[in-house]
mmCIF file of C-alpha atoms and ligand atoms in Angstrom:
data_model
loop_
_atom_site.group_PDB
_atom_site.id
_atom_site.type_symbol
_atom_site.label_atom_id
_atom_site.label_comp_id
_atom_site.label_asym_id
_atom_site.label_seq_id
_atom_site.Cartn_x
_atom_site.Cartn_y
_atom_site.Cartn_z
ATOM 1 C CA UNK A 1 39.607 80.773 -44.803
ATOM 2 C CA UNK A 2 40.538 76.785 -44.440
ATOM 3 C CA UNK A 3 44.094 75.786 -44.404
ATOM 4 C CA UNK A 4 45.057 74.117 -47.655
ATOM 5 C CA UNK A 5 44.812 70.252 -45.865
ATOM 6 C CA UNK A 6 41.548 71.465 -44.123
ATOM 7 C CA UNK A 7 39.787 71.592 -47.815
ATOM 8 C CA UNK A 8 40.263 67.655 -48.092
ATOM 9 C CA UNK A 9 38.941 67.382 -44.418
ATOM 10 C CA UNK A 10 36.089 69.681 -45.887
ATOM 11 C CA UNK A 11 35.584 67.361 -49.186
ATOM 12 C CA UNK A 12 35.351 63.966 -46.859
ATOM 13 C CA UNK A 13 32.842 65.306 -44.550
ATOM 14 C CA UNK A 14 30.897 66.698 -47.430
ATOM 15 C CA UNK A 15 30.713 63.243 -49.235
ATOM 16 C CA UNK A 16 30.021 61.792 -45.626
ATOM 17 C CA UNK A 17 27.085 64.476 -44.922
ATOM 18 C CA UNK A 18 25.423 64.093 -48.260
ATOM 19 C CA UNK A 19 25.758 60.042 -48.330
ATOM 20 C CA UNK A 20 24.184 60.590 -44.898
ATOM 21 C CA UNK A 21 21.231 61.803 -46.211
ATOM 22 C CA UNK A 22 21.036 60.269 -49.410
ATOM 23 C CA UNK A 23 22.909 56.924 -49.655
ATOM 24 C CA UNK A 24 22.657 56.900 -53.492
ATOM 25 C CA UNK A 25 24.724 60.094 -53.595
ATOM 26 C CA UNK A 26 27.940 58.710 -54.777
ATOM 27 C CA UNK A 27 26.345 56.687 -57.498
ATOM 28 C CA UNK A 28 24.434 59.659 -58.471
ATOM 29 C CA UNK A 29 27.600 62.090 -58.964
ATOM 30 C CA UNK A 30 29.113 59.160 -61.219
ATOM 31 C CA UNK A 31 25.521 59.110 -63.162
ATOM 32 C CA UNK A 32 25.233 61.188 -66.304
ATOM 33 C CA UNK A 33 24.951 64.221 -66.111
ATOM 34 C CA UNK A 34 21.190 65.938 -66.998
ATOM 35 C CA UNK A 35 21.306 69.376 -66.338
ATOM 36 C CA UNK A 36 18.342 71.647 -67.396
ATOM 37 C CA UNK A 37 20.646 75.414 -66.819
ATOM 38 C CA UNK A 38 23.508 76.516 -68.140
ATOM 39 C CA UNK A 39 25.053 79.111 -65.922
ATOM 40 C CA UNK A 40 27.043 81.823 -67.253
ATOM 41 C CA UNK A 41 28.606 83.759 -64.274
ATOM 42 C CA UNK A 42 31.406 85.823 -62.951
ATOM 43 C CA UNK A 43 34.663 84.166 -61.391
ATOM 44 C CA UNK A 44 33.895 86.423 -58.592
ATOM 45 C CA UNK A 45 34.714 83.857 -55.412
ATOM 46 C CA UNK A 46 31.508 85.676 -53.835
ATOM 47 C CA UNK A 47 28.946 84.866 -56.758
ATOM 48 C CA UNK A 48 28.814 81.027 -56.050
ATOM 49 C CA UNK A 49 26.456 79.498 -59.113
ATOM 50 C CA UNK A 50 25.319 76.416 -57.081
ATOM 51 C CA UNK A 51 24.903 77.678 -53.756
ATOM 52 C CA UNK A 52 23.184 81.176 -54.533
ATOM 53 C CA UNK A 53 20.559 78.682 -57.125
ATOM 54 C CA UNK A 54 20.247 76.460 -54.314
ATOM 55 C CA UNK A 55 20.533 73.260 -56.828
ATOM 56 C CA UNK A 56 22.685 69.949 -56.583
ATOM 57 C CA UNK A 57 25.477 68.325 -58.329
ATOM 58 C CA UNK A 58 24.260 67.519 -61.406
ATOM 59 C CA UNK A 59 21.500 70.378 -61.788
ATOM 60 C CA UNK A 60 23.436 73.220 -63.362
ATOM 61 C CA UNK A 61 25.983 73.415 -65.882
ATOM 62 C CA UNK A 62 28.477 76.035 -65.684
ATOM 63 C CA UNK A 63 30.663 78.666 -66.759
ATOM 64 C CA UNK A 64 32.532 81.521 -65.356
ATOM 65 C CA UNK A 65 34.731 84.105 -66.025
ATOM 66 C CA UNK A 66 35.364 87.820 -65.431
ATOM 67 C CA UNK A 67 32.403 89.755 -65.853
ATOM 68 C CA UNK A 68 30.183 87.187 -67.123
ATOM 69 C CA UNK A 69 31.556 87.737 -71.044
ATOM 70 C CA UNK A 70 29.857 86.024 -74.102
ATOM 71 C CA UNK A 71 32.465 86.474 -76.563
ATOM 72 C CA UNK A 72 32.078 84.803 -79.961
ATOM 73 C CA UNK A 73 35.846 84.177 -80.593
ATOM 74 C CA UNK A 74 36.245 82.795 -77.088
ATOM 75 C CA UNK A 75 36.402 79.091 -77.724
ATOM 76 C CA UNK A 76 36.014 78.294 -74.413
ATOM 77 C CA UNK A 77 32.737 80.096 -73.891
ATOM 78 C CA UNK A 78 31.548 78.983 -77.641
ATOM 79 C CA UNK A 79 32.557 75.298 -76.549
ATOM 80 C CA UNK A 80 30.223 75.474 -73.347
ATOM 81 C CA UNK A 81 27.281 76.844 -75.132
ATOM 82 C CA UNK A 82 27.578 74.154 -77.985
ATOM 83 C CA UNK A 83 27.974 71.259 -75.687
ATOM 84 C CA UNK A 84 25.241 72.612 -73.203
ATOM 85 C CA UNK A 85 22.840 73.091 -76.242
ATOM 86 C CA UNK A 86 23.564 70.313 -78.426
ATOM 87 C CA UNK A 87 24.702 67.271 -76.417
ATOM 88 C CA UNK A 88 23.276 68.441 -72.743
ATOM 89 C CA UNK A 89 19.930 69.388 -74.159
ATOM 90 C CA UNK A 90 19.694 72.301 -71.617
ATOM 91 C CA UNK A 91 16.688 74.126 -71.434
ATOM 92 C CA UNK A 92 17.564 77.310 -69.784
ATOM 93 C CA UNK A 93 20.846 79.440 -70.332
ATOM 94 C CA UNK A 94 21.283 82.021 -67.603
ATOM 95 C CA UNK A 95 23.609 84.966 -67.767
ATOM 96 C CA UNK A 96 24.310 86.051 -64.237
ATOM 97 C CA UNK A 97 25.980 89.704 -63.112
ATOM 98 C CA UNK A 98 26.090 90.764 -60.032
ATOM 99 C CA UNK A 99 26.347 94.151 -58.552
ATOM 100 C CA UNK A 100 29.708 95.324 -57.230
ATOM 101 C CA UNK A 101 31.541 93.750 -60.513
ATOM 102 C CA UNK A 102 35.320 94.593 -60.597
ATOM 103 C CA UNK A 103 35.518 93.793 -64.119
ATOM 104 C CA UNK A 104 32.890 96.172 -64.501
ATOM 105 C CA UNK A 105 34.400 98.601 -62.893
ATOM 106 C CA UNK A 106 37.611 98.491 -64.150
ATOM 107 C CA UNK A 107 36.107 98.996 -67.618
ATOM 108 C CA UNK A 108 34.799 102.290 -66.616
ATOM 109 C CA UNK A 109 37.967 103.488 -65.645
ATOM 110 C CA UNK A 110 40.333 104.749 -68.613
ATOM 111 C CA UNK A 111 43.777 103.225 -67.972
ATOM 112 C CA UNK A 112 45.694 100.427 -69.382
ATOM 113 C CA UNK A 113 45.300 97.093 -67.596
ATOM 114 C CA UNK A 114 47.653 94.857 -69.992
ATOM 115 C CA UNK A 115 46.418 91.709 -71.064
ATOM 116 C CA UNK A 116 42.992 92.493 -69.330
ATOM 117 C CA UNK A 117 42.407 95.234 -71.904
ATOM 118 C CA UNK A 118 40.870 93.098 -74.550
ATOM 119 C CA UNK A 119 38.748 91.275 -72.389
ATOM 120 C CA UNK A 120 37.233 94.608 -70.561
ATOM 121 C CA UNK A 121 37.072 96.585 -74.145
ATOM 122 C CA UNK A 122 33.889 94.403 -74.497
ATOM 123 C CA UNK A 123 32.162 95.794 -71.474
ATOM 124 C CA UNK A 124 33.603 99.411 -72.767
ATOM 125 C CA UNK A 125 31.836 98.203 -76.081
ATOM 126 C CA UNK A 126 28.329 97.654 -74.305
ATOM 127 C CA UNK A 127 29.000 101.381 -72.262
ATOM 128 C CA UNK A 128 29.495 102.814 -76.264
ATOM 129 C CA UNK A 129 26.009 100.944 -77.125
ATOM 130 C CA UNK A 130 24.240 102.542 -74.468
ATOM 131 C CA UNK A 131 26.097 105.682 -73.557
ATOM 132 C CA UNK A 132 23.395 107.925 -73.713
ATOM 133 C CA UNK A 133 21.128 106.157 -71.017
ATOM 134 C CA UNK A 134 24.207 105.771 -69.146
ATOM 135 C CA UNK A 135 25.999 109.256 -69.687
ATOM 136 C CA UNK A 136 22.446 111.085 -68.682
ATOM 137 C CA UNK A 137 22.892 109.343 -65.030
ATOM 138 C CA UNK A 138 24.065 111.693 -62.449
ATOM 139 C CA UNK A 139 25.024 109.456 -59.795
ATOM 140 C CA UNK A 140 27.773 106.999 -60.656
ATOM 141 C CA UNK A 141 26.874 104.497 -58.242
ATOM 142 C CA UNK A 142 23.726 103.800 -60.361
ATOM 143 C CA UNK A 143 25.465 104.285 -63.821
ATOM 144 C CA UNK A 144 27.767 101.454 -62.260
ATOM 145 C CA UNK A 145 24.613 99.363 -61.358
ATOM 146 C CA UNK A 146 22.997 100.008 -65.051
ATOM 147 C CA UNK A 147 26.290 99.232 -66.615
ATOM 148 C CA UNK A 148 26.516 95.567 -64.650
ATOM 149 C CA UNK A 149 22.288 95.471 -66.143
ATOM 150 C CA UNK A 150 23.294 96.185 -69.546
ATOM 151 C CA UNK A 151 26.541 94.086 -69.757
ATOM 152 C CA UNK A 152 24.152 90.765 -68.799
ATOM 153 C CA UNK A 153 21.665 92.222 -71.408
ATOM 154 C CA UNK A 154 24.183 92.225 -74.272
ATOM 155 C CA UNK A 155 25.808 88.951 -73.158
ATOM 156 C CA UNK A 156 22.352 87.546 -73.369
ATOM 157 C CA UNK A 157 22.119 88.794 -76.786
ATOM 158 C CA UNK A 158 25.702 87.228 -77.687
ATOM 159 C CA UNK A 159 23.987 84.003 -76.329
ATOM 160 C CA UNK A 160 20.682 84.319 -79.005
ATOM 161 C CA UNK A 161 23.236 85.309 -81.747
ATOM 162 C CA UNK A 162 24.809 82.079 -81.972
ATOM 163 C CA UNK A 163 23.886 79.501 -84.486
ATOM 164 C CA UNK A 164 23.388 76.692 -82.188
ATOM 165 C CA UNK A 165 20.906 78.356 -80.181
ATOM 166 C CA UNK A 166 18.890 79.802 -82.609
ATOM 167 C CA UNK A 167 18.721 76.161 -84.483
ATOM 168 C CA UNK A 168 18.029 74.291 -81.394
ATOM 169 C CA UNK A 169 15.097 76.451 -80.679
ATOM 170 C CA UNK A 170 13.720 76.704 -83.788
ATOM 171 C CA UNK A 171 13.772 72.918 -83.864
ATOM 172 C CA UNK A 172 12.800 71.803 -80.163
ATOM 173 C CA UNK A 173 11.224 75.613 -78.332
ATOM 174 C CA UNK A 174 14.217 75.772 -76.069
ATOM 175 C CA UNK A 175 16.385 76.723 -74.951
ATOM 176 C CA UNK A 176 15.265 80.058 -73.681
ATOM 177 C CA UNK A 177 17.669 82.573 -72.558
ATOM 178 C CA UNK A 178 17.703 84.669 -69.068
ATOM 179 C CA UNK A 179 19.298 87.753 -67.303
ATOM 180 C CA UNK A 180 20.172 87.713 -64.092
ATOM 181 C CA UNK A 181 21.945 90.134 -61.599
ATOM 182 C CA UNK A 182 22.928 88.776 -57.881
ATOM 183 C CA UNK A 183 22.817 91.587 -55.596
ATOM 184 C CA UNK A 184 25.831 91.206 -52.920
ATOM 185 C CA UNK A 185 24.428 93.402 -50.239
ATOM 186 C CA UNK A 186 21.440 91.068 -50.168
ATOM 187 C CA UNK A 187 22.341 87.675 -51.233
ATOM 188 C CA UNK A 188 19.122 87.729 -53.644
ATOM 189 C CA UNK A 189 19.112 87.184 -57.520
ATOM 190 C CA UNK A 190 17.209 89.707 -59.559
ATOM 191 C CA UNK A 191 15.302 88.538 -62.411
ATOM 192 C CA UNK A 192 16.214 91.653 -65.452
ATOM 193 C CA UNK A 193 12.544 89.832 -67.250
ATOM 194 C CA UNK A 194 14.400 90.835 -70.567
ATOM 195 C CA UNK A 195 12.094 91.727 -73.704
ATOM 196 C CA UNK A 196 14.013 89.968 -76.104
ATOM 197 C CA UNK A 197 11.096 90.530 -78.626
ATOM 198 C CA UNK A 198 11.507 94.387 -78.264
ATOM 199 C CA UNK A 199 15.678 94.313 -78.090
ATOM 200 C CA UNK A 200 15.720 92.113 -80.916
ATOM 201 C CA UNK A 201 13.586 93.747 -83.285
ATOM 202 C CA UNK A 202 15.852 95.703 -85.214
ATOM 203 C CA UNK A 203 18.766 93.546 -85.376
ATOM 204 C CA UNK A 204 16.987 89.756 -85.712
ATOM 205 C CA UNK A 205 17.748 90.134 -89.282
ATOM 206 C CA UNK A 206 21.549 90.783 -88.954
ATOM 207 C CA UNK A 207 21.841 87.820 -86.943
ATOM 208 C CA UNK A 208 19.934 85.274 -88.235
ATOM 209 C CA UNK A 209 21.704 81.905 -88.495
ATOM 210 C CA UNK A 210 18.553 79.586 -87.948
ATOM 211 C CA UNK A 211 17.878 79.418 -91.668
ATOM 212 C CA UNK A 212 14.310 79.963 -90.943
ATOM 213 C CA UNK A 213 12.823 83.274 -89.969
ATOM 214 C CA UNK A 214 11.740 84.137 -86.564
ATOM 215 C CA UNK A 215 13.687 82.771 -83.631
ATOM 216 C CA UNK A 216 13.469 84.405 -80.168
ATOM 217 C CA UNK A 217 14.942 82.347 -77.753
ATOM 218 C CA UNK A 218 13.329 84.128 -74.973
ATOM 219 C CA UNK A 219 10.332 82.014 -74.135
ATOM 220 C CA UNK A 220 8.219 83.951 -76.212
ATOM 221 C CA UNK A 221 6.590 82.228 -79.632
ATOM 222 C CA UNK A 222 8.598 82.766 -82.396
ATOM 223 C CA UNK A 223 7.367 85.100 -84.509
ATOM 224 C CA UNK A 224 7.361 85.318 -88.833
ATOM 225 C CA UNK A 225 10.101 87.702 -90.343
HETATM 226 ZN ZN1 LIG B 1 32.136 90.287 -61.436
#
């Protein structure tokens, strides 16, 4: 791990390296951003959004918090989604979880964690929604991995529940929403290929804010009713 002063030396070296391969690099940094992706991921230091996606500065708008949660009274997350969709016009919104997530693990343990309690309760609620499937899994490690995936799924649904996402999708056909999991053991991304049409089938009407029937910000064509 670098010492504090070394960070600034590394920063200067980074600019020099980037400029050597692209003389326009400083100017391109200062230009307006037009990212196609909003990435919502975990704050975990091992899950680095840009690096694991292999993208350059300007290509992804990033929001990270403990256990990649999308809570509808989190002004931070809601502002990020609003800005990304309405002002940046992102084409894709990704919720990326990761196996071995400390936040998910903590939520699986019945103990008082102070100010983390209300935050982690979002994950406990995911467990409650899916307890039949999870409780049927005998292997705790598999149950842990599955809760990571189901948490991503529920946070994707929380993204889809927002008015700005529904309305933008109805007007322009994007953004589409994707659930990914990063595997710390391999460094590989896994696309959960969530079937939103099926997942939303029974709950779509409850959360419809688009003022029109049929929103599926999922890559699938909107359907009536
Ligand atoms: Zn995590």
